[in-house]
GROMACS .gro file of C-alpha atoms in nm:
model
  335
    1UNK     CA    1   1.591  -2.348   0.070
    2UNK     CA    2   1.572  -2.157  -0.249
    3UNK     CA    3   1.701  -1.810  -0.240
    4UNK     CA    4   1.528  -1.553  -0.127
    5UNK     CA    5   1.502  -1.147  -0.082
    6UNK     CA    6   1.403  -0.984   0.259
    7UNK     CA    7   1.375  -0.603   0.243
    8UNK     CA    8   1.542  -0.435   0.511
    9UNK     CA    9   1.275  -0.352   0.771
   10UNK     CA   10   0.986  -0.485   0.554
   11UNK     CA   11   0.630  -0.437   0.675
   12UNK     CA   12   0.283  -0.484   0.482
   13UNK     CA   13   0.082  -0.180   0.428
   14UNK     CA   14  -0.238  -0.446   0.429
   15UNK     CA   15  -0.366  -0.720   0.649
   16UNK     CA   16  -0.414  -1.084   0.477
   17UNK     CA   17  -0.769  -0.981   0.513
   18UNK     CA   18  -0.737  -0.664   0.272
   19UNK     CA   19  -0.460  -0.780   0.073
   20UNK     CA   20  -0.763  -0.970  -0.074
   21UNK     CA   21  -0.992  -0.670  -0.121
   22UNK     CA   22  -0.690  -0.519  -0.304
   23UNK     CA   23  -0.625  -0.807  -0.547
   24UNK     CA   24  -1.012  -0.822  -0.680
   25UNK     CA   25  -0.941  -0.438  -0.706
   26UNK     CA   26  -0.647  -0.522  -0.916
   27UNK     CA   27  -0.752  -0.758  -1.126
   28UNK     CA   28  -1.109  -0.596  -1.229
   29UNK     CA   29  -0.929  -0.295  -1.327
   30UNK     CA   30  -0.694  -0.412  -1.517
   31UNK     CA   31  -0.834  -0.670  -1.728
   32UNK     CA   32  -1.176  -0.450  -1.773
   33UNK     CA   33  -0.915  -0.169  -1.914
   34UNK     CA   34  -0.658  -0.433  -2.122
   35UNK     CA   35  -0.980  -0.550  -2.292
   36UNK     CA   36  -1.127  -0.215  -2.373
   37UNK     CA   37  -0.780  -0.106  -2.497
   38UNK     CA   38  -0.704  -0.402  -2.675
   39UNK     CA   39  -1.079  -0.480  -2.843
   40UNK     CA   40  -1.101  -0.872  -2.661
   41UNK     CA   41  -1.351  -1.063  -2.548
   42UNK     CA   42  -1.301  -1.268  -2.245
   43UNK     CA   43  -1.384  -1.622  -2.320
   44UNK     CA   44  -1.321  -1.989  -2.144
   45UNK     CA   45  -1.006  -2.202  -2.179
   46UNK     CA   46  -0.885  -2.519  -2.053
   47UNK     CA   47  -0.632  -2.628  -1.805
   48UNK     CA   48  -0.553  -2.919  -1.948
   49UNK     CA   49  -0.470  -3.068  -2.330
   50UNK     CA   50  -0.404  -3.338  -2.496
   51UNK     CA   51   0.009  -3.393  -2.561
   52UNK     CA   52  -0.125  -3.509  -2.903
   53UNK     CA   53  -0.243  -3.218  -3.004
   54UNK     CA   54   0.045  -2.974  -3.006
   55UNK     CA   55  -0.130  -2.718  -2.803
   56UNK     CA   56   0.066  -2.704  -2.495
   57UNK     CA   57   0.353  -2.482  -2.444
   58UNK     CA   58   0.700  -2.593  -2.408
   59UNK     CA   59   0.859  -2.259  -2.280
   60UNK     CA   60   1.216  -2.334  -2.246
   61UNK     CA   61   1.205  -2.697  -2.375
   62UNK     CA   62   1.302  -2.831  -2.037
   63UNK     CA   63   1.036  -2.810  -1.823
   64UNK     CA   64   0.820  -3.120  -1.728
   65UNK     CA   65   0.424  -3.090  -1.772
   66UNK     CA   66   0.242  -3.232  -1.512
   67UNK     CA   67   0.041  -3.524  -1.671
   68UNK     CA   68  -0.250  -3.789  -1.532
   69UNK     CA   69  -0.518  -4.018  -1.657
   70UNK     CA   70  -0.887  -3.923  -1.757
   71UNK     CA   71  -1.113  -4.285  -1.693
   72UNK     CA   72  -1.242  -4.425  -2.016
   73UNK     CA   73  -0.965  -4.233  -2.198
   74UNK     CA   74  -0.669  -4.347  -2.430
   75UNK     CA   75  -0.418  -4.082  -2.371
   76UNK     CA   76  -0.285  -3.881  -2.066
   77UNK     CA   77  -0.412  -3.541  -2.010
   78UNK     CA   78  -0.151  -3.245  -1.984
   79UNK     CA   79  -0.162  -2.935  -1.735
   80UNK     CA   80  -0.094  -2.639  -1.946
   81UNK     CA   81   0.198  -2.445  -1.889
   82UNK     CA   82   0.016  -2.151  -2.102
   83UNK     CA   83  -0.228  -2.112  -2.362
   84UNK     CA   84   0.022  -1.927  -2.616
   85UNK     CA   85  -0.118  -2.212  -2.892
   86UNK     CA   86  -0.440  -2.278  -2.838
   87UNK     CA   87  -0.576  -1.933  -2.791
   88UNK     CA   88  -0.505  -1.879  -3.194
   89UNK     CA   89  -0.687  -2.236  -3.247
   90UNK     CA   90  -0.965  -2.052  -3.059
   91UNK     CA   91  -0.949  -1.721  -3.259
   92UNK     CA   92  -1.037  -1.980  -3.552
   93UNK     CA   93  -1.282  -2.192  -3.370
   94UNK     CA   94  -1.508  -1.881  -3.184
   95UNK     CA   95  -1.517  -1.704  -3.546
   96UNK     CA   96  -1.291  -1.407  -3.438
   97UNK     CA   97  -1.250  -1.133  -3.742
   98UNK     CA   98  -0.956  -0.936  -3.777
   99UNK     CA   99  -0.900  -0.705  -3.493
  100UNK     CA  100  -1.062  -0.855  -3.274
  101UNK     CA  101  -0.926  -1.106  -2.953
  102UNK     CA  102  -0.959  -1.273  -2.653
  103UNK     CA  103  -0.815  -1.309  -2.325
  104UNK     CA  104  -0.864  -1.573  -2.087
  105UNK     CA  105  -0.762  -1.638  -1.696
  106UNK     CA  106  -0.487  -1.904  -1.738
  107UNK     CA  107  -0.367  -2.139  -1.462
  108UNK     CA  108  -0.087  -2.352  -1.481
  109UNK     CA  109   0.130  -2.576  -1.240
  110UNK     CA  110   0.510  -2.543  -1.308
  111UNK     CA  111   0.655  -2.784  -1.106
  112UNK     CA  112   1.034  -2.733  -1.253
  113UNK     CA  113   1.050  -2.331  -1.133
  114UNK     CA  114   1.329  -2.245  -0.869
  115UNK     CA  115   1.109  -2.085  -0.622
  116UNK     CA  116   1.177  -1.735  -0.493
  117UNK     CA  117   0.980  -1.431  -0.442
  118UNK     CA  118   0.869  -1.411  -0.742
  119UNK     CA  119   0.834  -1.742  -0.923
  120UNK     CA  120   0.566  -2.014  -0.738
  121UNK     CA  121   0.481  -2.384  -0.850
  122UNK     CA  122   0.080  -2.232  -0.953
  123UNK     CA  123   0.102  -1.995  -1.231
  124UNK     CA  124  -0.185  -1.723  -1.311
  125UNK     CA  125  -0.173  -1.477  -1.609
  126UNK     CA  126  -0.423  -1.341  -1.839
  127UNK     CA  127  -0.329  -1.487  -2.218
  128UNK     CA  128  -0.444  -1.277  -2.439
  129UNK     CA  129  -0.458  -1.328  -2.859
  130UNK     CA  130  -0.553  -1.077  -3.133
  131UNK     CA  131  -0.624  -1.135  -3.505
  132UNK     CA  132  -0.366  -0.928  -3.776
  133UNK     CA  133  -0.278  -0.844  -4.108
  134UNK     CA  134  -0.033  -0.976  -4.269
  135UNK     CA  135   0.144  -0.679  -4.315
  136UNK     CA  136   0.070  -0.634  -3.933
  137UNK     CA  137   0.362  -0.853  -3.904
  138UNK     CA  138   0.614  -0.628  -3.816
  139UNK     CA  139   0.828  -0.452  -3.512
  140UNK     CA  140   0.652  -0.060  -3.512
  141UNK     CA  141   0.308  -0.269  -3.451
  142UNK     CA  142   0.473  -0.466  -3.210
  143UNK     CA  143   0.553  -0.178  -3.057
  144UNK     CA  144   0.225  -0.014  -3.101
  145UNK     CA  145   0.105  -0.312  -2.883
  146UNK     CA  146   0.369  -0.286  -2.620
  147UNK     CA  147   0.256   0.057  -2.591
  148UNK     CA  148  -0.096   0.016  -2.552
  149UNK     CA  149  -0.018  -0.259  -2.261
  150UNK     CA  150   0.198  -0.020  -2.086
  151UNK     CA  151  -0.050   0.194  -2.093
  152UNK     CA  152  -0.258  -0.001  -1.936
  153UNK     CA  153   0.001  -0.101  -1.691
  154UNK     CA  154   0.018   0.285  -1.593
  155UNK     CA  155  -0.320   0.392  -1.574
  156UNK     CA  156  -0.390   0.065  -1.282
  157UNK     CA  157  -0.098   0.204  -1.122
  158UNK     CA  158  -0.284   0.539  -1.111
  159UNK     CA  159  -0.595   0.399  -1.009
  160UNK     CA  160  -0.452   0.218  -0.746
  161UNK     CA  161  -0.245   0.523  -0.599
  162UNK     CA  162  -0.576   0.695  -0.576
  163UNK     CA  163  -0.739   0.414  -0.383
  164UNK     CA  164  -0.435   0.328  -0.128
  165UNK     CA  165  -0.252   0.619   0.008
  166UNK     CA  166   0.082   0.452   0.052
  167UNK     CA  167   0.102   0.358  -0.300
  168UNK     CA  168   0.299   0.612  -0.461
  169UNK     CA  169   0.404   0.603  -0.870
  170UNK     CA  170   0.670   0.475  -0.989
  171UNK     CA  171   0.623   0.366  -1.350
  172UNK     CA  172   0.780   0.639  -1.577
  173UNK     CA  173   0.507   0.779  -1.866
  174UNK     CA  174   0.716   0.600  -2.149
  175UNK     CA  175   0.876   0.236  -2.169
  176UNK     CA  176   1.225   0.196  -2.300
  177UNK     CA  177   1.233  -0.032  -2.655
  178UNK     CA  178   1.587  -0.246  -2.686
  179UNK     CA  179   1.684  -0.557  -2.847
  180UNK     CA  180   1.820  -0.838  -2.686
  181UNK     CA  181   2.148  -0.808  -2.931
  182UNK     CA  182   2.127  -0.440  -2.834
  183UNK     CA  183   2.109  -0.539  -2.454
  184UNK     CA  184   2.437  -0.762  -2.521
  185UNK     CA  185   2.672  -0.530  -2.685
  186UNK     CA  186   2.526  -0.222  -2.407
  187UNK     CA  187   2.661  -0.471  -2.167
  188UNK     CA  188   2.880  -0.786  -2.297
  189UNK     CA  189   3.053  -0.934  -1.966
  190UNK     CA  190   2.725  -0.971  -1.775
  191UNK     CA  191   2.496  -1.231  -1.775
  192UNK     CA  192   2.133  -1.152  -1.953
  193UNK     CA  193   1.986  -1.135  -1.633
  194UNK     CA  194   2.195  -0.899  -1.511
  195UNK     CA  195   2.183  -0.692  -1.833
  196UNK     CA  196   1.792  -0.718  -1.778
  197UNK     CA  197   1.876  -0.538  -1.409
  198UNK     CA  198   2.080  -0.267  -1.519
  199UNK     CA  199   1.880  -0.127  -1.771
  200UNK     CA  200   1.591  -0.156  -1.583
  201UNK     CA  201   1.674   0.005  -1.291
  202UNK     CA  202   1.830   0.245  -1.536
  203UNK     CA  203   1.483   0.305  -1.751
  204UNK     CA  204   1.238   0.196  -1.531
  205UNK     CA  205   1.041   0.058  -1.807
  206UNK     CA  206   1.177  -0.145  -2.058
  207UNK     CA  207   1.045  -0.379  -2.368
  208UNK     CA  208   1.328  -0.672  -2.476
  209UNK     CA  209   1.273  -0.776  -2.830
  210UNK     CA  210   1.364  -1.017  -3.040
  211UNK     CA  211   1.425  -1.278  -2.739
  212UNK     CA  212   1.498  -1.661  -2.863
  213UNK     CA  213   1.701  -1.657  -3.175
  214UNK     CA  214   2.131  -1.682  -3.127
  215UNK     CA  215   2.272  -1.404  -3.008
  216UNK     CA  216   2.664  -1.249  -3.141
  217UNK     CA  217   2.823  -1.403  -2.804
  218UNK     CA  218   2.659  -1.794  -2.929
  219UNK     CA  219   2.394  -1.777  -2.653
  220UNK     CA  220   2.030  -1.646  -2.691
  221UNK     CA  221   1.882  -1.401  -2.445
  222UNK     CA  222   1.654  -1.693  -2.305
  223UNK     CA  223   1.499  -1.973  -2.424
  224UNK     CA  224   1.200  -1.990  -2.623
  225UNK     CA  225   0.990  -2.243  -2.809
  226UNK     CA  226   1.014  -2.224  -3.169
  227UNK     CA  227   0.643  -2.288  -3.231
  228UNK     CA  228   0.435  -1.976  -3.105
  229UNK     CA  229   0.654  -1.635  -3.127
  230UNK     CA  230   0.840  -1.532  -3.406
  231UNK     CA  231   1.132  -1.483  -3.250
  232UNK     CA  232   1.217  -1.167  -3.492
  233UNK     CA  233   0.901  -1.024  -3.313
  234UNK     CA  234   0.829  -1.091  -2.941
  235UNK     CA  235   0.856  -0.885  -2.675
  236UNK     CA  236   0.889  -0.906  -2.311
  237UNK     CA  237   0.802  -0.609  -2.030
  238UNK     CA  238   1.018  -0.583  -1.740
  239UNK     CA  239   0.963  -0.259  -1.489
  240UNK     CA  240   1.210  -0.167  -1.216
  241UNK     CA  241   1.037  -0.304  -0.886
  242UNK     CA  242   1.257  -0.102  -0.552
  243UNK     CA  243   1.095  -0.334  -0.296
  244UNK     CA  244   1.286  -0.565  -0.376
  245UNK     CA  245   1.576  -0.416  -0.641
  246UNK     CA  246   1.501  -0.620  -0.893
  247UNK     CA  247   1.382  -0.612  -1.293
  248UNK     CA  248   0.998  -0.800  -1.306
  249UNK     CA  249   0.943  -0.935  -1.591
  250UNK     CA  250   0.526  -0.869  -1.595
  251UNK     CA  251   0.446  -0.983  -1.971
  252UNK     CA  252   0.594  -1.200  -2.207
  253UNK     CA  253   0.428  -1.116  -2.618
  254UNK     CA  254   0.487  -1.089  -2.966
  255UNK     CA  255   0.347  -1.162  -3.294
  256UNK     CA  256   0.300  -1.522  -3.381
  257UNK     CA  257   0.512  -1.733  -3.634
  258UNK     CA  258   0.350  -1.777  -3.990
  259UNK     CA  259   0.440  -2.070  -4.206
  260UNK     CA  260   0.812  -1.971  -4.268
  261UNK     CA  261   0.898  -1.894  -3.927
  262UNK     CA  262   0.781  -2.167  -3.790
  263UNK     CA  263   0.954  -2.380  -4.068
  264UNK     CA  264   1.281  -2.161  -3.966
  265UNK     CA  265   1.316  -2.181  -3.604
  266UNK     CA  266   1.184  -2.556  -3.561
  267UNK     CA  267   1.453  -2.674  -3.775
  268UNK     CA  268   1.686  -2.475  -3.590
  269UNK     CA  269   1.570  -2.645  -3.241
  270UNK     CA  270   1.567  -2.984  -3.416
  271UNK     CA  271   1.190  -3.017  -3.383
  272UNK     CA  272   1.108  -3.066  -3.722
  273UNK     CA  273   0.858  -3.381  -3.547
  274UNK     CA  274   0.634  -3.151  -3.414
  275UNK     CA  275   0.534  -3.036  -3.775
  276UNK     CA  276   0.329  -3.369  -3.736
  277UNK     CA  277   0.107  -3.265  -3.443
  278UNK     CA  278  -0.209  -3.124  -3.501
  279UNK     CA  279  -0.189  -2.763  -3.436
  280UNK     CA  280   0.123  -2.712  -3.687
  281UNK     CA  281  -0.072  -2.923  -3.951
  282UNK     CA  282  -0.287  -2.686  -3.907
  283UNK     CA  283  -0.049  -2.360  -3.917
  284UNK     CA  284   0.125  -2.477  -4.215
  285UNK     CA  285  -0.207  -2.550  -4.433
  286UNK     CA  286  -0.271  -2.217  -4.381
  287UNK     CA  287  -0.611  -2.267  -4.161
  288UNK     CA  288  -0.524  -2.051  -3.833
  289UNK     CA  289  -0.531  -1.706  -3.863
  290UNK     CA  290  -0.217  -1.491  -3.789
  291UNK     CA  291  -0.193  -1.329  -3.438
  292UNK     CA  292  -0.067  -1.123  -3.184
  293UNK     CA  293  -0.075  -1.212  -2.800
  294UNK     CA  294   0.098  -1.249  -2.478
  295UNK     CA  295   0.100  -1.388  -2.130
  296UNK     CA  296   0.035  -1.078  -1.825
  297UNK     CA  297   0.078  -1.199  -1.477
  298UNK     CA  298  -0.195  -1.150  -1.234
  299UNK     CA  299   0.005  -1.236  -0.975
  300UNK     CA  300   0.311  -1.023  -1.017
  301UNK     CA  301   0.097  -0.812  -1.100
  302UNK     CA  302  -0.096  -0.754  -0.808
  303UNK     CA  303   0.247  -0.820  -0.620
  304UNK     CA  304   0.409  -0.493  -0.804
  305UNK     CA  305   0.104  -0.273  -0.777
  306UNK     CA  306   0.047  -0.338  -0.373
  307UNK     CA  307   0.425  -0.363  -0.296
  308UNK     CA  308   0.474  -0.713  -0.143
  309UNK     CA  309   0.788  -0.892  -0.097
  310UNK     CA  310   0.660  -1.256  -0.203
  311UNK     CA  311   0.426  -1.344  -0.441
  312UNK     CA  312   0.328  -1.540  -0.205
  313UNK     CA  313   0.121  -1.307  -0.004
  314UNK     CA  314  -0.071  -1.273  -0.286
  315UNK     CA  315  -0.111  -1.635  -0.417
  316UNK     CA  316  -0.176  -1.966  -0.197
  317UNK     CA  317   0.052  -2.213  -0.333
  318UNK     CA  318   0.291  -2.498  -0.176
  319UNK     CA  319   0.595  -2.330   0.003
  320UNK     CA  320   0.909  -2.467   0.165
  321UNK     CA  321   0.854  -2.496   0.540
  322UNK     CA  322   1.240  -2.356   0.614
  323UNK     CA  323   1.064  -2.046   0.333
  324UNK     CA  324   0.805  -1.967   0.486
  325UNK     CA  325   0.950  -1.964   0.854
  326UNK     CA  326   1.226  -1.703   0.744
  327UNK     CA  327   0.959  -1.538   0.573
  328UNK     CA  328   0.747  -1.483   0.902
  329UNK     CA  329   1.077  -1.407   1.065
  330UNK     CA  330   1.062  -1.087   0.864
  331UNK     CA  331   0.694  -1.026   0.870
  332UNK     CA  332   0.640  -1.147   0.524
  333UNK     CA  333   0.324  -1.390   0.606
  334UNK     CA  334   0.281  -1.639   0.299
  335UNK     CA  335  -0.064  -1.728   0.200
   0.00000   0.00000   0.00000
């Protein structure tokens, strides 16, 4: 079995029943307030892509996308493990103008994760994109964004606190900015997970920047494809969650790469092949508009907000039997 976290003396405030109720509750706030905040429309999106066309995401570069055949056509069909590329195809396609986005419900199947309490085979976040300036491109509007999704993040928790009595606050009003190379030197013998824990639960709130590129000690921060952030300007959001003492990571965003950082950090990943797929053709002859956007887990989301100990009580997804029959033993009912 994979490992797992039981809180001592864990106990749901809500049934299966109104964990439901509370999820809906969730989710319409939040996305009706990200998209107000934020100026996007909500439009459709697929869950599945041709490989050919260079819109699906290859996160770390290791994980396997879950692929089948479509009758009468020539090429396997792809799962998406998020929309990171094609959402700027759309801003282009949908006739978006500059400040204005979209954001879509995105579901994936991830069938390399480790499973644990908070990562699960079926993935759900809302991708969001937003058109820019070129001189946009840079870390105070980065964090101008970051900002404006924390607020966001704050004002469900409020709403939620008012709705459900045993929800108390916990988010602090203002979220912590720090570099990954920052992060390193702050705390050099640990691993960057572990650096992610301690500031944290030290903060509360905290943005990571500048998460894919080498780091001083040889190693990046994490992995990241070298096709859809710039890895000078992303951004993930990680609060402090006490259930179960650990740093959730609830967003992963940042600005998008132009031509030259895409030329850059492809030939530093040895990809320079996927210049020949369709949406970097595009890219580099200059016919998608630069962007902004991220990846917010609905989910974890709703997870952190009604303060479960498995996502799975908020998600119905596949489970190992020897999981879910610890889980029980500790009244942690998986959906």
């Amino acid at each position: 079995m994979e490992q797992i976290k039981i809180p001592d003396g864990y106990q749901s405030s809500l049934n299966l029943h109104d964990t439901q109720i509370a999820i809906k509750t969730v989710k319409d706030f939040f996305q009706q307030t990200l998209a107000q905040k934020l100026n996007l429309l909500r439009v459709s999106a697929p869950v599945f892509v041709n490989p050919s066309s260079g819109l699906n995401d290859n996160l770390n570069g290791v994980e396997r996308p879950v692929s089948f055949d479509i009758k009468g056509q020539p090429e396997n069909a792809e799962i998406v493990h998020s929309l990171a590329k094609w959402k700027r195809y759309a801003l282009q396609k949908y006739g978006f103008a500059h400040g204005e986005g979209l954001y879509t419900d995105m579901i994936a199947i991830r069938r390399d994760e480790d499973l644990d309490n908070i990562h699960s085979v079926y993935v759900d976040q809302w991708d969001w994109e937003k058109i820019i300036h070129k001189e946009d491109r840079n870390l105070d509007y980065l964090k101008e964004t970051v900002r404006t999704v924390y607020k966001c993040l704050r004002k469900t928790e409020q709403y939620m606190a008012i709705q459900y009595d045993y929800i108390d606050l916990i988010l602090p009003k203002e979220i912590f900015f720090i570099t990954s190379q920052e992060l390193e030197d702050l705390f050099p013998d640990n691993t960057p997970k572990e650096r992610e824990y301690y500031i944290t639960k030290a903060k509360g709130a905290v943005c990571i920047m500048q998460i894919g590129d080498t780091l001083e000690s040889g190693e990046p921060h994490d992995g990241r494809a070298p096709d859809y952030d710039d890895w000078a300007l992303n951004a993930d959001i990680l609060v402090y969650y006490p259930v179960l003492d650990i740093a959730l990571e609830l967003s992963s965003m940042g600005i998008r790469v132009d031509k030259e950082a895409l030329l850059r950090q492809v030939k530093q990943e040895n990809q320079e092949q996927r210049l020949e797929l369709y949406f970097h053709k595009r890219l580099m002859n200059d016919t998608l508009p630069l962007s902004i956007g991220g990846g917010i887990g609905q989910s974890r989301l709703c997870m952190f907000y009604l303060r479960k100990a498995h996502i799975g009580e908020i998600q119905a997804s596949i489970w190992p039997e020897d999981m879910r029959e610890e889980c029980k033993e500790h009244n942690i009912y998986l959906i």
